[in-house]
XYZ file of C-alpha atoms in Angstrom:
274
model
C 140.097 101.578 124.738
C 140.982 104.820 126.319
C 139.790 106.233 129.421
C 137.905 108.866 127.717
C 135.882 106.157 126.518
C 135.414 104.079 129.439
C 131.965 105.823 130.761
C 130.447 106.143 127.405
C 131.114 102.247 127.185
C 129.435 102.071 130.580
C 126.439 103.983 129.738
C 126.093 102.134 126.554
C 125.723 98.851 128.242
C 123.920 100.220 130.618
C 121.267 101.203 128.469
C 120.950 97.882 127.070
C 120.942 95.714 129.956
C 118.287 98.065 131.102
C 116.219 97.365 127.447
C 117.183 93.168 127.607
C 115.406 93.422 131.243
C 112.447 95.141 129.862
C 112.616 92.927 126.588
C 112.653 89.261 128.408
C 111.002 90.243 131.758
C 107.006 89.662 130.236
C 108.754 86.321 129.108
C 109.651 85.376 132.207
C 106.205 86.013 134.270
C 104.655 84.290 131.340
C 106.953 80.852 132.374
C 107.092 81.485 136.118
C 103.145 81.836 136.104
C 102.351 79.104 134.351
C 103.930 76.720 136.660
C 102.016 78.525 139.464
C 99.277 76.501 141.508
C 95.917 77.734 141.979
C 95.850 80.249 144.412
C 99.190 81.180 144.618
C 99.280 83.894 141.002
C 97.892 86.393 144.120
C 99.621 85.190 146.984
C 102.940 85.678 145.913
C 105.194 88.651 143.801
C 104.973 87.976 140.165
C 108.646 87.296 139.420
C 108.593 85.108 142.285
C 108.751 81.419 141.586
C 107.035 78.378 142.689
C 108.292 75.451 144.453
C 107.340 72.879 143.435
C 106.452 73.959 140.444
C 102.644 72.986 139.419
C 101.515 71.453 136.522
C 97.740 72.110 137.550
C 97.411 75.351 134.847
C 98.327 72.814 132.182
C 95.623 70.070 132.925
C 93.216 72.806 133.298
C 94.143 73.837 129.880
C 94.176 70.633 127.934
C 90.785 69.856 129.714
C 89.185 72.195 128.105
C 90.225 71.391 124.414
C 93.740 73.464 124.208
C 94.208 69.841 122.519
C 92.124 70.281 120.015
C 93.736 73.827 119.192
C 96.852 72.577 119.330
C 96.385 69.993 116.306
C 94.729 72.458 114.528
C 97.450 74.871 114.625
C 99.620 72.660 113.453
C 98.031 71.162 110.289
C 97.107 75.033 109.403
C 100.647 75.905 109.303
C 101.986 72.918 107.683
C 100.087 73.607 104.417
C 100.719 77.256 104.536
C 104.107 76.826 104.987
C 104.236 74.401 102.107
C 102.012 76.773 99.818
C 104.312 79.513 100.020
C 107.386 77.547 99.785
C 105.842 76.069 96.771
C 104.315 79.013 94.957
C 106.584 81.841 96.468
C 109.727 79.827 94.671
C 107.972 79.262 91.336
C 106.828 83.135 91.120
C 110.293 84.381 92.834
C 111.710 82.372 90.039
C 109.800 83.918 87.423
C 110.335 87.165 88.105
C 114.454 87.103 88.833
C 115.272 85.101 86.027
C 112.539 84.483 83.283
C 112.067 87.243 80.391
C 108.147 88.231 79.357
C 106.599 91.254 78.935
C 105.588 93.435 81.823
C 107.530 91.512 84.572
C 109.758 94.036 86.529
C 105.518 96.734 86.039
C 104.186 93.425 87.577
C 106.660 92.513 90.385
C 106.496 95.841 91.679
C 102.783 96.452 91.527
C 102.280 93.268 93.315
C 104.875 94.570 95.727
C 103.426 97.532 96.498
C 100.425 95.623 97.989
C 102.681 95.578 101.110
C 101.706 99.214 101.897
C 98.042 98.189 102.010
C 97.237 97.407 106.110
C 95.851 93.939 106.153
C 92.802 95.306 108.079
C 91.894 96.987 105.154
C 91.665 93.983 102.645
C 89.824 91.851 105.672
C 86.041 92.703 104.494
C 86.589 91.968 101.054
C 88.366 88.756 101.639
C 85.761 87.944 103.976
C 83.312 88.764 101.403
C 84.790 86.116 98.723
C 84.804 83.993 101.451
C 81.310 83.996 101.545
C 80.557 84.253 98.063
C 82.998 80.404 97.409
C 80.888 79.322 100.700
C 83.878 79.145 102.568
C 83.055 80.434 105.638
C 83.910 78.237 109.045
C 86.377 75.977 106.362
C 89.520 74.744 106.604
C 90.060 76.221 102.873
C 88.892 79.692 103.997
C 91.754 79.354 106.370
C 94.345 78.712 104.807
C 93.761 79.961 101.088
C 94.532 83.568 101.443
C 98.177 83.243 102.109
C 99.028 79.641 101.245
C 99.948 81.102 97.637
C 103.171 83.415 99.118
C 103.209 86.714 100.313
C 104.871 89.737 98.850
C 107.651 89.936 101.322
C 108.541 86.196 100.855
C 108.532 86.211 97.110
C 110.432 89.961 96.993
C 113.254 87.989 99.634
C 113.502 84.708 97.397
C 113.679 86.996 94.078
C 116.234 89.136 95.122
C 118.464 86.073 96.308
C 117.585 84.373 93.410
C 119.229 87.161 91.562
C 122.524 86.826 93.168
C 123.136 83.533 91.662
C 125.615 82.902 88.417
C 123.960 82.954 85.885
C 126.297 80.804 84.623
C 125.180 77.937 86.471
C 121.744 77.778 84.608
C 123.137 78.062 81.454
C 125.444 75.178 82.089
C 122.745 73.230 83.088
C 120.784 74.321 79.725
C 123.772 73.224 77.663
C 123.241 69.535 79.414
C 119.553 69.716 78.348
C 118.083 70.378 82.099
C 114.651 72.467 81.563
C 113.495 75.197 83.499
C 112.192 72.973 86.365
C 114.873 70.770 86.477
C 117.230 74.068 86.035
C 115.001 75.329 89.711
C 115.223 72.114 91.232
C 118.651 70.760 90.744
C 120.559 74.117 90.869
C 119.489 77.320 92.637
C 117.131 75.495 95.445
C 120.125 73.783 96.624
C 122.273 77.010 96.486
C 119.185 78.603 98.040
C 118.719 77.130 101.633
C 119.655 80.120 103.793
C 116.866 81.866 102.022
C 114.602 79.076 101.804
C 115.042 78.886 105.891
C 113.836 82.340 106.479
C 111.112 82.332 104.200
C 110.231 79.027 106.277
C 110.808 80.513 109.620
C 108.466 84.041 108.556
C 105.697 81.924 107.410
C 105.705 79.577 110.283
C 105.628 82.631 113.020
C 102.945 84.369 110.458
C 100.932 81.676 109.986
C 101.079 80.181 113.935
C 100.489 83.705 115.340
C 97.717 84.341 113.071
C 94.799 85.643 115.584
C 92.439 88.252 113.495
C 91.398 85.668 110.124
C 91.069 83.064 112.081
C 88.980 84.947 114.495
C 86.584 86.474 111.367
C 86.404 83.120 109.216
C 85.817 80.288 111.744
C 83.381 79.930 114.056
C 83.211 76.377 115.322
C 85.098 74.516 118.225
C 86.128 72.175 115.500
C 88.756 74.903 113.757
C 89.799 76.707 116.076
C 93.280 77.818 116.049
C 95.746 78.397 119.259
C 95.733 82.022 119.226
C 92.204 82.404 119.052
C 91.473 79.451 121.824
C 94.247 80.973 123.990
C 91.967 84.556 123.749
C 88.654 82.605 124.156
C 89.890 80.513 126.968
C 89.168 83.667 129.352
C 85.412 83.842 128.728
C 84.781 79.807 128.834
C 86.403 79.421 132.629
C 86.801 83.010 133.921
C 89.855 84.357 134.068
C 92.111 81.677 134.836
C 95.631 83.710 134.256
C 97.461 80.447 134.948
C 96.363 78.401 132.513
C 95.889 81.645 129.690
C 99.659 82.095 130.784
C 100.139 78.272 130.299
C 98.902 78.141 126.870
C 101.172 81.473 125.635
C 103.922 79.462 127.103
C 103.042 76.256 124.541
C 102.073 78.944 121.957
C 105.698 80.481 122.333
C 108.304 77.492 122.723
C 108.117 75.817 119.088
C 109.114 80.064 117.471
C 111.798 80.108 120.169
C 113.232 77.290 119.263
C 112.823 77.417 115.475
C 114.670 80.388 115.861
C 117.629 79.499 118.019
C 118.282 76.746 115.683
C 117.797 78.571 112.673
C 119.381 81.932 113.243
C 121.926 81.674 111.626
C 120.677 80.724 108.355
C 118.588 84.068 108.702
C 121.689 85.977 109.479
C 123.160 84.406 106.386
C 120.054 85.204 103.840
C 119.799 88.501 105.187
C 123.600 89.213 104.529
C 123.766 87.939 101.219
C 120.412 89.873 99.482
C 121.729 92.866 101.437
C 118.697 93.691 103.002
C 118.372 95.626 106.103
């Protein structure tokens, strides 16, 4: 490096220690003020810790039904996870490597549905909600995007396409079908991918605040995000334990990503997306 380049380097690093502090710095008063005891979220400087730490914020929480929410969360985002693993592969499938008329018209139309803001569809999803009697339902919850998105199908077709297509017709000339073609030889080729679409519909799905908000109503279905927002107006506001629950809300995406980053990294690199 020459010295020319030394205070450019400086300033560079600089500027993003500065961003990292304002990036993880909301984390941290989330963590350090939900292990604060009652009384003490006012009595002390926000980034300044407890000692002990208190666990008080969390029985509050749970005592109320954060439980409940919890469990909910949970089974919600297993089946949507599993829908779009399921039906995003079979149509990503279909539209990389089977032949019919109007495919490539039909990929990209459906595509193009990702410029549409989700607010806008919201009211007429609602509306067939209503019209199936689906309202306040586990199937109203989970139906709309248990069946794949456009981004996860668009990511598994284009790394889909990057496989031999040698491979399938070897498996062809053994007498494997199309499904046992999918199963056998481009899932297993496919994990990085498979990973990411995983990891996008797990923080999609468990972050999911508006459609849960519009389509349930009862106790009974509600999901984290919307208990965590509600949990202000049942017991005042009680920033320990709302800080509490973000802090539950937030540890299973960090570390689903930490321990699948690099798979992401990998699917990324190989579709050549940016």
């Amino acid at each position: 490096m020459s010295r020319s380049s030394i205070p450019a380097s400086i300033a560079a690093y600089a500027i993003l220690v500065v961003g990292a502090v304002f990036a993880v710095f909301p984390y941290l008063i989330t963590v350090l003020t939900a292990f604060k005891g009652p009384g003490e979220l006012f009595a002390t400087l926000p980034w300044q810790p407890s000692w002990p730490p208190s666990l008080a914020a969390f029985g509050r929480l749970f005592d109320s039904g954060f439980g409940g929410y919890l469990l909910n969360t949970v089974v919600v985002t297993v089946i949507i996870v599993a829908g779009q693993l399921i039906f995003g592969t079979l149509a990503a499938y279909a539209f990389a490597r089977m032949t019919f008329p109007g495919r490539d018209v039909l990929f990209w139309i459906y595509l193009s549905t990702m410029m549409v803001p989700a607010v806008v569809t919201m009211i007429p999803l609602y509306l067939m909600m209503q019209r199936l009697g689906l309202i306040d339902s586990w199937a109203g919850l989970v139906l709309p995007t248990m069946f794949g998105t456009p981004y996860a199908i668009f990511l598994l077709r284009q790394f889909f396409r990057t496989i031999p297509a040698d491979l399938e017709d070897a498996a062809r000339i053994d007498g494997a079908g199309t499904v046992r073609t999918l199963v056998s030889i481009i899932l297993p080729l496919s994990k990085p991918i498979l990973v990411t679409v995983t990891t996008l519909a797990v923080v999609g799905s468990w972050n999911s605040f508006l459609w849960p908000l519009i389509i349930t109503s009862s106790r009974e279905k509600r999901l984290l995000s919307v208990g965590i927002a509600l949990f202000k107006g049942e017991v005042g506001v009680d920033y320990n334990a709302v800080m509490a629950g973000s802090l539950i809300a937030l540890a299973p995406l960090l570390v689903l990503f930490v321990f699948f980053q690099r798979f992401i990294v990998r699917s990324v690199a190989v579709t050549g997306l940016k």
